[in-house]
Coordinates of C-alpha atoms in Angstrom, one line a residue:
X1 CA 7.2 -34.4 13.1
X2 CA 4.2 -36.7 13.0
X3 CA 1.8 -34.1 11.8
X4 CA 3.9 -33.2 8.7
X5 CA 4.5 -36.9 7.8
X6 CA 0.8 -37.7 8.0
X7 CA -0.1 -34.8 5.9
X8 CA 1.7 -36.5 3.0
X9 CA -0.6 -39.5 3.2
X10 CA 1.9 -42.0 4.7
X11 CA 0.0 -45.2 5.4
X12 CA -0.5 -45.9 9.1
X13 CA -1.2 -49.6 8.8
X14 CA 2.3 -50.8 9.7
X15 CA 2.3 -53.3 12.6
X16 CA 2.5 -51.6 15.9
X17 CA 5.5 -53.7 17.0
X18 CA 7.5 -53.4 13.8
X19 CA 10.3 -51.1 15.0
X20 CA 13.5 -52.6 16.4
X21 CA 16.4 -50.2 16.8
X22 CA 19.1 -52.8 17.5
X23 CA 21.9 -52.6 15.0
X24 CA 25.6 -52.5 14.4
X25 CA 27.0 -49.0 15.0
X26 CA 30.0 -47.2 13.8
X27 CA 31.0 -43.6 13.4
X28 CA 32.4 -41.6 10.5
X29 CA 33.7 -38.1 10.6
X30 CA 32.0 -35.9 8.1
X31 CA 32.8 -32.2 9.0
X32 CA 30.3 -30.8 6.5
X33 CA 26.6 -30.2 6.0
X34 CA 26.5 -28.9 9.6
X35 CA 27.5 -32.3 10.9
X36 CA 30.5 -33.4 13.0
X37 CA 30.0 -37.1 12.7
X38 CA 27.7 -39.7 11.1
X39 CA 26.5 -42.6 13.2
X40 CA 25.9 -45.6 11.0
X41 CA 23.5 -48.0 12.5
X42 CA 22.3 -50.9 10.4
X43 CA 21.8 -54.6 10.2
X44 CA 20.5 -57.3 7.9
X45 CA 16.7 -57.6 8.0
X46 CA 16.4 -54.9 10.6
X47 CA 12.8 -54.2 11.5
X48 CA 11.7 -57.4 9.7
X49 CA 7.9 -56.8 9.9
X50 CA 8.4 -53.5 8.2
X51 CA 10.4 -55.2 5.5
X52 CA 7.7 -57.8 4.9
X53 CA 5.1 -55.0 4.7
X54 CA 7.1 -53.2 2.1
X55 CA 7.7 -56.3 0.0
X56 CA 4.0 -57.3 0.1
X57 CA 3.1 -53.8 -1.0
X58 CA 5.6 -54.0 -3.9
X59 CA 4.2 -57.4 -5.1
X60 CA 0.6 -56.1 -4.8
X61 CA 1.1 -52.7 -6.5
X62 CA 4.2 -53.0 -8.7
X63 CA 4.4 -56.7 -9.6
X64 CA 3.1 -56.0 -13.1
X65 CA 5.7 -53.4 -13.9
X66 CA 8.7 -54.1 -16.2
X67 CA 11.0 -52.2 -13.8
X68 CA 10.7 -51.5 -10.1
X69 CA 13.0 -48.8 -8.7
X70 CA 13.7 -48.9 -5.0
X71 CA 15.7 -46.2 -3.3
X72 CA 17.4 -46.7 0.0
X73 CA 18.3 -43.2 1.2
X74 CA 20.8 -43.0 4.1
X75 CA 21.7 -46.6 3.3
X76 CA 24.8 -46.7 5.5
X77 CA 26.9 -49.8 4.6
X78 CA 24.1 -51.3 2.5
X79 CA 22.5 -54.0 4.6
X80 CA 19.0 -52.7 4.0
X81 CA 19.4 -52.6 0.3
X82 CA 20.8 -56.1 0.1
X83 CA 18.0 -57.3 2.4
X84 CA 15.4 -56.0 -0.1
X85 CA 17.3 -57.7 -2.9
X86 CA 17.2 -61.0 -1.0
X87 CA 13.5 -60.7 0.0
X88 CA 12.5 -59.8 -3.6
X89 CA 14.7 -62.3 -5.3
X90 CA 11.7 -63.7 -7.2
X91 CA 11.5 -60.3 -8.9
X92 CA 15.2 -59.9 -9.4
X93 CA 15.1 -59.2 -13.1
X94 CA 12.6 -56.4 -12.5
X95 CA 14.0 -54.8 -9.3
X96 CA 16.7 -52.1 -9.3
X97 CA 17.9 -50.9 -5.9
X98 CA 19.9 -47.7 -5.5
X99 CA 21.4 -47.0 -2.1
X100 CA 23.1 -43.7 -1.2
X101 CA 24.6 -42.2 1.9
X102 CA 26.4 -39.0 2.9
X103 CA 29.3 -41.1 4.3
X104 CA 32.1 -41.9 1.9
X105 CA 33.4 -44.6 4.2
X106 CA 30.0 -46.3 4.4
X107 CA 29.5 -46.3 0.7
X108 CA 33.0 -47.7 0.1
X109 CA 32.1 -50.5 2.4
X110 CA 28.8 -51.1 0.6
X111 CA 30.5 -51.2 -2.8
X112 CA 33.0 -53.8 -1.5
X113 CA 30.1 -56.4 -1.2
X114 CA 31.8 -57.6 2.1
X115 CA 30.3 -57.4 5.6
X116 CA 31.9 -58.0 8.9
X117 CA 29.8 -59.5 11.7
X118 CA 30.7 -58.7 15.3
X119 CA 30.1 -61.5 17.8
X120 CA 30.3 -60.4 21.4
X121 CA 31.2 -62.6 24.4
X122 CA 28.0 -64.5 25.1
X123 CA 28.6 -64.0 28.9
X124 CA 28.6 -60.2 28.5
X125 CA 25.4 -58.8 30.0
X126 CA 24.3 -55.8 27.9
X127 CA 21.3 -55.1 30.1
X128 CA 23.4 -54.9 33.2
X129 CA 26.4 -53.0 31.7
X130 CA 24.7 -50.7 29.3
X131 CA 21.0 -50.8 30.2
X132 CA 20.0 -52.2 26.8
X133 CA 19.7 -55.5 25.0
X134 CA 22.4 -56.6 22.7
X135 CA 22.7 -54.3 19.6
X136 CA 24.0 -57.2 17.4
X137 CA 20.6 -58.2 16.1
X138 CA 21.7 -60.2 13.0
X139 CA 24.5 -62.4 14.3
X140 CA 22.1 -65.3 14.4
X141 CA 22.6 -65.4 10.6
X142 CA 26.1 -66.8 11.0
X143 CA 25.7 -68.6 14.3
X144 CA 25.6 -72.4 14.6
X145 CA 22.8 -72.0 17.1
X146 CA 19.4 -73.1 15.7
X147 CA 17.3 -73.1 18.8
X148 CA 15.2 -70.1 19.8
X149 CA 14.9 -68.7 16.3
X150 CA 11.5 -67.7 15.0
X151 CA 10.2 -69.3 11.7
X152 CA 10.9 -66.0 9.9
X153 CA 14.5 -65.9 11.2
X154 CA 15.0 -69.5 10.1
X155 CA 13.8 -68.7 6.6
X156 CA 15.9 -65.6 6.4
X157 CA 19.0 -67.4 7.7
X158 CA 18.6 -70.0 5.0
X159 CA 18.2 -67.2 2.4
X160 CA 21.3 -65.4 3.8
X161 CA 23.5 -68.5 3.1
X162 CA 22.2 -68.7 -0.4
X163 CA 23.6 -65.2 -1.0
X164 CA 26.7 -65.1 1.2
X165 CA 29.8 -67.1 1.8
X166 CA 32.6 -66.6 4.4
X167 CA 35.9 -65.1 3.3
X168 CA 38.0 -66.6 6.2
X169 CA 40.0 -63.4 6.4
X170 CA 41.5 -62.8 9.9
X171 CA 40.5 -59.5 11.3
X172 CA 42.6 -57.8 14.0
X173 CA 41.0 -56.5 17.1
X174 CA 41.3 -52.6 17.3
X175 CA 43.8 -51.5 19.9
X176 CA 41.3 -49.5 21.9
X177 CA 39.0 -52.4 22.1
X178 CA 41.8 -54.8 23.2
X179 CA 42.8 -52.3 25.9
X180 CA 39.3 -52.0 27.2
X181 CA 38.9 -55.8 27.4
X182 CA 42.3 -56.1 29.1
X183 CA 41.4 -53.5 31.7
X184 CA 38.0 -55.2 32.3
X185 CA 39.7 -58.6 33.0
X186 CA 42.1 -56.9 35.4
X187 CA 39.2 -55.4 37.3
X188 CA 37.4 -58.8 37.4
X189 CA 34.7 -57.6 34.9
X190 CA 33.4 -59.5 31.9
X191 CA 35.1 -58.2 28.7
X192 CA 33.0 -57.5 25.6
X193 CA 35.4 -59.8 23.7
X194 CA 34.2 -59.2 20.2
X195 CA 35.1 -61.8 17.5
X196 CA 34.8 -60.8 13.9
X197 CA 33.8 -62.8 10.8
X198 CA 33.7 -61.5 7.3
X199 CA 31.2 -62.6 4.7
X200 CA 30.9 -61.6 1.0
X201 CA 28.1 -61.8 -1.5
X202 CA 28.5 -64.7 -3.9
X203 CA 29.1 -64.0 -7.5
X204 CA 25.9 -62.9 -9.3
X205 CA 24.0 -62.3 -6.1
X206 CA 22.4 -58.9 -5.3
X207 CA 23.9 -57.4 -8.5
X208 CA 20.7 -55.3 -8.7
X209 CA 22.1 -53.2 -5.8
X210 CA 24.1 -50.1 -6.6
X211 CA 25.7 -47.7 -4.2
X212 CA 26.8 -44.0 -4.6
X213 CA 27.6 -41.2 -2.2
X214 CA 24.9 -38.6 -2.0
X215 CA 22.8 -36.3 0.3
X216 CA 19.2 -37.2 0.9
X217 CA 18.2 -33.5 0.5
X218 CA 19.4 -33.9 -3.1
X219 CA 17.3 -37.0 -3.7
X220 CA 15.4 -35.4 -6.6
X221 CA 18.6 -34.8 -8.4
X222 CA 19.9 -38.3 -7.6
X223 CA 16.9 -40.3 -8.7
X224 CA 15.1 -37.9 -11.0
X225 CA 11.5 -36.8 -10.7
X226 CA 8.8 -39.5 -10.7
X227 CA 11.5 -42.2 -11.1
X228 CA 11.2 -44.0 -7.8
X229 CA 8.5 -46.6 -7.0
X230 CA 9.7 -47.0 -3.3
X231 CA 11.8 -44.8 -1.1
X232 CA 13.1 -46.1 2.2
X233 CA 14.6 -43.6 4.7
X234 CA 14.8 -45.5 8.0
X235 CA 16.2 -44.3 11.3
X236 CA 18.2 -41.4 9.8
X237 CA 16.0 -38.4 10.1
X238 CA 17.7 -37.3 13.3
X239 CA 20.9 -36.5 11.3
X240 CA 18.9 -33.7 9.6
X241 CA 16.9 -32.5 12.5
X242 CA 19.4 -32.5 15.4
X243 CA 22.8 -31.0 16.2
X244 CA 25.4 -33.1 18.1
X245 CA 27.0 -30.9 20.7
X246 CA 29.4 -33.3 22.3
X247 CA 27.4 -35.3 24.8
X248 CA 24.2 -33.3 24.1
X249 CA 22.0 -33.8 21.1
X250 CA 19.6 -30.9 20.6
X251 CA 16.8 -30.3 18.0
X252 CA 17.5 -27.8 15.2
X253 CA 15.2 -24.8 15.2
X254 CA 14.5 -25.3 11.6
X255 CA 13.7 -29.1 11.9
X256 CA 10.1 -28.7 10.7
X257 CA 11.2 -26.8 7.6
X258 CA 13.7 -29.5 6.9
X259 CA 11.1 -32.2 7.1
X260 CA 8.7 -30.3 4.9
X261 CA 11.4 -29.8 2.3
X262 CA 12.4 -33.5 2.4
X263 CA 8.8 -34.8 2.1
X264 CA 8.2 -32.4 -0.8
X265 CA 11.3 -33.9 -2.6
X266 CA 10.2 -37.4 -1.8
X267 CA 6.8 -36.6 -3.4
X268 CA 8.5 -35.3 -6.5
X269 CA 10.6 -38.5 -6.9
X270 CA 7.7 -41.0 -6.5

């Protein structure tokens, strides 16, 4: 609800083209909090212009503090929190990043400090098959391809390899995915053909990131009042304001009340 968000003085000076919704996606059964399933969508350096805006704001307004507390609410598997750790590395001794998510599976993945990149068949036409561009927005980080990258992507790719190293663990293709690709080949179609590579954080890197399971509506209990300098809650509000009814997603009747409650809690925590 734009009216409610603006009433809390959220700055409106973000770049107009800062939002990019492409990301890795996976599901997790939850069966509580009125939910049937959580859809985890995340990626490293997702919405890069927004990330730079936040980091510039932190340097400008909190650079003189001894401790800077950043909260990544609805953090999924932790890519956003780790991205902030990477971009704010020059403040690493000052920055503490807490990520929490309702999904137990997602938090376990974040705590493992390991991340699997999914690399689809380059011949698969997402626009033709799904009516959308490729959702795998950060695979350029591990690709040998150097052409076509923006200067910002080149810098972040270099930073990524300072923080991460490959594990060389072989990852099996899920049976359902193998079956879909097999049927596609038989029908003369292009298979998605995903290959997977696992990377892990190097020792000593992003140690200022901590992950726990928690509900964003309990954020004041999780962080404590007036303890957070920055709260990030990106692309997750729909979990609270909609109900998934099979193939239909409908708005909750109390969505405005939920947003009002959430913004009040955010205000308490800052």
